[in-house]
Amino acid sequence: MTTAIFHVDNDYKELAEFFGYDVNQSSDYDDNCFKVTIKNVDLNALKVFTDWGDLASHYGLMYESIVYTEIE
């Protein structure tokens, strides 16, 4: 199972919450961020969206809101 962890700028917290994401996970990457975890990432999406901002957009997050991304 592939997991994507997006570290999202706190300025986008309300928008992410509106789209149903849990915004209460603190980022361990940056104090001005929260963490969104997406489990079972579509492997085809990883091939098509090689840029982390595009991958985040595929899952409904704003491209410019992403500070850092981890793929596990």
mmCIF file of N, CA and C in Angstrom:
data_model
loop_
_atom_site.group_PDB
_atom_site.id
_atom_site.type_symbol
_atom_site.label_atom_id
_atom_site.label_comp_id
_atom_site.label_asym_id
_atom_site.label_seq_id
_atom_site.Cartn_x
_atom_site.Cartn_y
_atom_site.Cartn_z
ATOM 1 N N MET A 1 0.844 -1.175 0.000
ATOM 2 C CA MET A 1 0.000 0.000 0.000
ATOM 3 C C MET A 1 0.890 1.239 0.000
ATOM 4 N N THR A 2 0.588 2.180 -0.871
ATOM 5 C CA THR A 2 1.348 3.417 -0.967
ATOM 6 C C THR A 2 0.590 4.539 -0.265
ATOM 7 N N THR A 3 1.309 5.307 0.531
ATOM 8 C CA THR A 3 0.717 6.412 1.279
ATOM 9 C C THR A 3 1.404 7.718 0.891
ATOM 10 N N ALA A 4 0.618 8.755 0.688
ATOM 11 C CA ALA A 4 1.154 10.093 0.437
ATOM 12 C C ALA A 4 0.857 10.957 1.658
ATOM 13 N N ILE A 5 1.871 11.632 2.134
ATOM 14 C CA ILE A 5 1.714 12.551 3.260
ATOM 15 C C ILE A 5 2.057 13.947 2.755
ATOM 16 N N PHE A 6 1.060 14.817 2.757
ATOM 17 C CA PHE A 6 1.237 16.189 2.299
ATOM 18 C C PHE A 6 1.350 17.104 3.511
ATOM 19 N N HIS A 7 2.356 17.930 3.529
ATOM 20 C CA HIS A 7 2.512 18.951 4.562
ATOM 21 C C HIS A 7 1.974 20.238 3.945
ATOM 22 N N VAL A 8 0.858 20.698 4.490
ATOM 23 C CA VAL A 8 0.083 21.778 3.890
ATOM 24 C C VAL A 8 0.204 23.040 4.742
ATOM 25 N N ASP A 9 0.387 24.166 4.073
ATOM 26 C CA ASP A 9 0.490 25.462 4.747
ATOM 27 C C ASP A 9 -0.783 25.735 5.546
ATOM 28 N N ASN A 10 -0.629 26.211 6.771
ATOM 29 C CA ASN A 10 -1.776 26.479 7.652
ATOM 30 C C ASN A 10 -2.768 27.475 7.065
ATOM 31 N N ASP A 11 -2.339 28.318 6.122
ATOM 32 C CA ASP A 11 -3.253 29.271 5.491
ATOM 33 C C ASP A 11 -4.375 28.572 4.727
ATOM 34 N N TYR A 12 -4.195 27.305 4.414
ATOM 35 C CA TYR A 12 -5.180 26.547 3.637
ATOM 36 C C TYR A 12 -5.974 25.566 4.493
ATOM 37 N N LYS A 13 -5.915 25.728 5.792
ATOM 38 C CA LYS A 13 -6.562 24.793 6.713
ATOM 39 C C LYS A 13 -8.079 24.750 6.520
ATOM 40 N N GLU A 14 -8.717 25.913 6.418
ATOM 41 C CA GLU A 14 -10.173 25.952 6.261
ATOM 42 C C GLU A 14 -10.610 25.294 4.966
ATOM 43 N N LEU A 15 -9.874 25.521 3.895
ATOM 44 C CA LEU A 15 -10.219 24.933 2.606
ATOM 45 C C LEU A 15 -10.084 23.411 2.640
ATOM 46 N N ALA A 16 -9.005 22.921 3.223
ATOM 47 C CA ALA A 16 -8.805 21.477 3.323
ATOM 48 C C ALA A 16 -9.899 20.840 4.189
ATOM 49 N N GLU A 17 -10.265 21.524 5.255
ATOM 50 C CA GLU A 17 -11.319 21.011 6.129
ATOM 51 C C GLU A 17 -12.655 20.979 5.390
ATOM 52 N N PHE A 18 -12.913 21.986 4.570
ATOM 53 C CA PHE A 18 -14.129 22.042 3.764
ATOM 54 C C PHE A 18 -14.239 20.817 2.856
ATOM 55 N N PHE A 19 -13.115 20.370 2.320
ATOM 56 C CA PHE A 19 -13.104 19.207 1.435
ATOM 57 C C PHE A 19 -13.019 17.882 2.188
ATOM 58 N N GLY A 20 -13.129 17.933 3.521
ATOM 59 C CA GLY A 20 -13.252 16.722 4.312
ATOM 60 C C GLY A 20 -11.965 16.142 4.869
ATOM 61 N N TYR A 21 -10.875 16.866 4.757
ATOM 62 C CA TYR A 21 -9.603 16.353 5.294
ATOM 63 C C TYR A 21 -9.467 16.672 6.771
ATOM 64 N N ASP A 22 -8.847 15.767 7.502
ATOM 65 C CA ASP A 22 -8.539 15.978 8.915
ATOM 66 C C ASP A 22 -7.372 16.954 8.977
ATOM 67 N N VAL A 23 -7.604 18.119 9.537
ATOM 68 C CA VAL A 23 -6.570 19.157 9.585
ATOM 69 C C VAL A 23 -5.936 19.263 10.965
ATOM 70 N N ASN A 24 -6.160 18.277 11.809
ATOM 71 C CA ASN A 24 -5.660 18.322 13.180
ATOM 72 C C ASN A 24 -4.354 17.574 13.385
ATOM 73 N N GLN A 25 -3.766 17.063 12.308
ATOM 74 C CA GLN A 25 -2.478 16.379 12.417
ATOM 75 C C GLN A 25 -1.362 17.406 12.252
ATOM 76 N N SER A 26 -0.537 17.555 13.258
ATOM 77 C CA SER A 26 0.580 18.507 13.190
ATOM 78 C C SER A 26 1.660 17.976 12.257
ATOM 79 N N SER A 27 2.265 18.884 11.529
ATOM 80 C CA SER A 27 3.364 18.521 10.644
ATOM 81 C C SER A 27 4.652 18.427 11.443
ATOM 82 N N ASP A 28 5.425 17.394 11.192
ATOM 83 C CA ASP A 28 6.735 17.296 11.817
ATOM 84 C C ASP A 28 7.819 17.867 10.896
ATOM 85 N N TYR A 29 7.393 18.425 9.768
ATOM 86 C CA TYR A 29 8.326 19.019 8.803
ATOM 87 C C TYR A 29 8.466 20.527 9.024
ATOM 88 N N ASP A 30 7.323 21.191 9.294
ATOM 89 C CA ASP A 30 7.310 22.645 9.424
ATOM 90 C C ASP A 30 6.221 23.029 10.425
ATOM 91 N N ASP A 31 6.548 23.902 11.358
ATOM 92 C CA ASP A 31 5.583 24.319 12.381
ATOM 93 C C ASP A 31 4.404 25.102 11.814
ATOM 94 N N ASN A 32 4.559 25.666 10.610
ATOM 95 C CA ASN A 32 3.496 26.445 9.993
ATOM 96 C C ASN A 32 2.654 25.582 9.049
ATOM 97 N N CYS A 33 2.652 24.275 9.283
ATOM 98 C CA CYS A 33 1.923 23.342 8.410
ATOM 99 C C CYS A 33 1.111 22.354 9.233
ATOM 100 N N PHE A 34 0.157 21.734 8.557
ATOM 101 C CA PHE A 34 -0.526 20.570 9.094
ATOM 102 C C PHE A 34 -0.322 19.439 8.095
ATOM 103 N N LYS A 35 -0.635 18.240 8.510
ATOM 104 C CA LYS A 35 -0.344 17.063 7.697
ATOM 105 C C LYS A 35 -1.642 16.415 7.227
ATOM 106 N N VAL A 36 -1.695 16.083 5.933
ATOM 107 C CA VAL A 36 -2.811 15.329 5.359
ATOM 108 C C VAL A 36 -2.243 14.013 4.859
ATOM 109 N N THR A 37 -2.798 12.917 5.336
ATOM 110 C CA THR A 37 -2.332 11.586 4.945
ATOM 111 C C THR A 37 -3.375 10.946 4.038
ATOM 112 N N ILE A 38 -2.929 10.492 2.883
ATOM 113 C CA ILE A 38 -3.807 9.795 1.950
ATOM 114 C C ILE A 38 -3.255 8.391 1.779
ATOM 115 N N LYS A 39 -4.023 7.424 2.239
ATOM 116 C CA LYS A 39 -3.599 6.030 2.166
ATOM 117 C C LYS A 39 -4.107 5.406 0.876
ATOM 118 N N ASN A 40 -3.410 4.365 0.460
ATOM 119 C CA ASN A 40 -3.795 3.611 -0.725
ATOM 120 C C ASN A 40 -3.839 4.499 -1.972
ATOM 121 N N VAL A 41 -2.771 5.243 -2.176
ATOM 122 C CA VAL A 41 -2.674 6.156 -3.315
ATOM 123 C C VAL A 41 -2.697 5.350 -4.605
ATOM 124 N N ASP A 42 -3.442 5.840 -5.556
ATOM 125 C CA ASP A 42 -3.538 5.214 -6.868
ATOM 126 C C ASP A 42 -2.156 5.216 -7.531
ATOM 127 N N LEU A 43 -1.629 4.040 -7.815
ATOM 128 C CA LEU A 43 -0.285 3.939 -8.405
ATOM 129 C C LEU A 43 -0.215 4.587 -9.777
ATOM 130 N N ASN A 44 -1.321 4.586 -10.524
ATOM 131 C CA ASN A 44 -1.342 5.271 -11.815
ATOM 132 C C ASN A 44 -1.204 6.776 -11.629
ATOM 133 N N ALA A 45 -1.773 7.297 -10.553
ATOM 134 C CA ALA A 45 -1.648 8.733 -10.273
ATOM 135 C C ALA A 45 -0.191 9.093 -10.003
ATOM 136 N N LEU A 46 0.536 8.210 -9.342
ATOM 137 C CA LEU A 46 1.957 8.464 -9.083
ATOM 138 C C LEU A 46 2.759 8.519 -10.383
ATOM 139 N N LYS A 47 2.345 7.735 -11.375
ATOM 140 C CA LYS A 47 3.032 7.741 -12.663
ATOM 141 C C LYS A 47 2.673 8.973 -13.478
ATOM 142 N N VAL A 48 1.415 9.360 -13.448
ATOM 143 C CA VAL A 48 0.940 10.486 -14.249
ATOM 144 C C VAL A 48 1.339 11.824 -13.630
ATOM 145 N N PHE A 49 1.177 11.953 -12.321
ATOM 146 C CA PHE A 49 1.445 13.205 -11.623
ATOM 147 C C PHE A 49 2.807 13.110 -10.939
ATOM 148 N N THR A 50 3.854 13.311 -11.700
ATOM 149 C CA THR A 50 5.200 13.195 -11.139
ATOM 150 C C THR A 50 5.560 14.400 -10.278
ATOM 151 N N ASP A 51 4.865 15.500 -10.424
ATOM 152 C CA ASP A 51 5.063 16.688 -9.594
ATOM 153 C C ASP A 51 4.147 16.574 -8.380
ATOM 154 N N TRP A 52 4.676 16.778 -7.171
ATOM 155 C CA TRP A 52 3.880 16.591 -5.954
ATOM 156 C C TRP A 52 2.695 17.535 -5.859
ATOM 157 N N GLY A 53 2.814 18.719 -6.439
ATOM 158 C CA GLY A 53 1.693 19.658 -6.433
ATOM 159 C C GLY A 53 0.547 19.171 -7.293
ATOM 160 N N ASP A 54 0.881 18.577 -8.443
ATOM 161 C CA ASP A 54 -0.149 18.003 -9.308
ATOM 162 C C ASP A 54 -0.807 16.800 -8.648
ATOM 163 N N LEU A 55 -0.012 15.988 -7.962
ATOM 164 C CA LEU A 55 -0.570 14.842 -7.241
ATOM 165 C C LEU A 55 -1.526 15.320 -6.152
ATOM 166 N N ALA A 56 -1.156 16.349 -5.430
ATOM 167 C CA ALA A 56 -2.027 16.912 -4.393
ATOM 168 C C ALA A 56 -3.326 17.434 -5.005
ATOM 169 N N SER A 57 -3.220 18.099 -6.142
ATOM 170 C CA SER A 57 -4.410 18.609 -6.832
ATOM 171 C C SER A 57 -5.340 17.469 -7.241
ATOM 172 N N HIS A 58 -4.761 16.343 -7.627
ATOM 173 C CA HIS A 58 -5.553 15.165 -7.994
ATOM 174 C C HIS A 58 -6.433 14.725 -6.819
ATOM 175 N N TYR A 59 -5.966 14.936 -5.606
ATOM 176 C CA TYR A 59 -6.718 14.559 -4.407
ATOM 177 C C TYR A 59 -7.473 15.739 -3.784
ATOM 178 N N GLY A 60 -7.599 16.838 -4.513
ATOM 179 C CA GLY A 60 -8.429 17.950 -4.074
ATOM 180 C C GLY A 60 -7.736 19.012 -3.246
ATOM 181 N N LEU A 61 -6.427 18.914 -3.082
ATOM 182 C CA LEU A 61 -5.685 19.945 -2.339
ATOM 183 C C LEU A 61 -5.165 20.997 -3.329
ATOM 184 N N MET A 62 -4.958 22.192 -2.857
ATOM 185 C CA MET A 62 -4.453 23.266 -3.709
ATOM 186 C C MET A 62 -2.967 23.070 -3.982
ATOM 187 N N TYR A 63 -2.586 23.195 -5.240
ATOM 188 C CA TYR A 63 -1.188 23.023 -5.658
ATOM 189 C C TYR A 63 -0.259 23.881 -4.810
ATOM 190 N N GLU A 64 -0.612 25.161 -4.665
ATOM 191 C CA GLU A 64 0.268 26.111 -3.988
ATOM 192 C C GLU A 64 0.272 25.954 -2.472
ATOM 193 N N SER A 65 -0.604 25.124 -1.930
ATOM 194 C CA SER A 65 -0.663 24.940 -0.483
ATOM 195 C C SER A 65 0.357 23.930 0.029
ATOM 196 N N ILE A 66 0.910 23.124 -0.858
ATOM 197 C CA ILE A 66 1.797 22.031 -0.454
ATOM 198 C C ILE A 66 3.211 22.541 -0.211
ATOM 199 N N VAL A 67 3.717 22.291 0.982
ATOM 200 C CA VAL A 67 5.076 22.688 1.350
ATOM 201 C C VAL A 67 6.051 21.542 1.124
ATOM 202 N N TYR A 68 5.613 20.328 1.450
ATOM 203 C CA TYR A 68 6.481 19.152 1.339
ATOM 204 C C TYR A 68 5.611 17.915 1.200
ATOM 205 N N THR A 69 6.119 16.902 0.513
ATOM 206 C CA THR A 69 5.379 15.661 0.319
ATOM 207 C C THR A 69 6.264 14.463 0.596
ATOM 208 N N GLU A 70 5.705 13.473 1.241
ATOM 209 C CA GLU A 70 6.404 12.201 1.481
ATOM 210 C C GLU A 70 5.580 11.092 0.833
ATOM 211 N N ILE A 71 6.247 10.165 0.167
ATOM 212 C CA ILE A 71 5.592 8.982 -0.384
ATOM 213 C C ILE A 71 6.179 7.773 0.322
ATOM 214 N N GLU A 72 5.330 6.984 0.919
ATOM 215 C CA GLU A 72 5.793 5.784 1.654
ATOM 216 C C GLU A 72 5.212 4.530 1.019
#
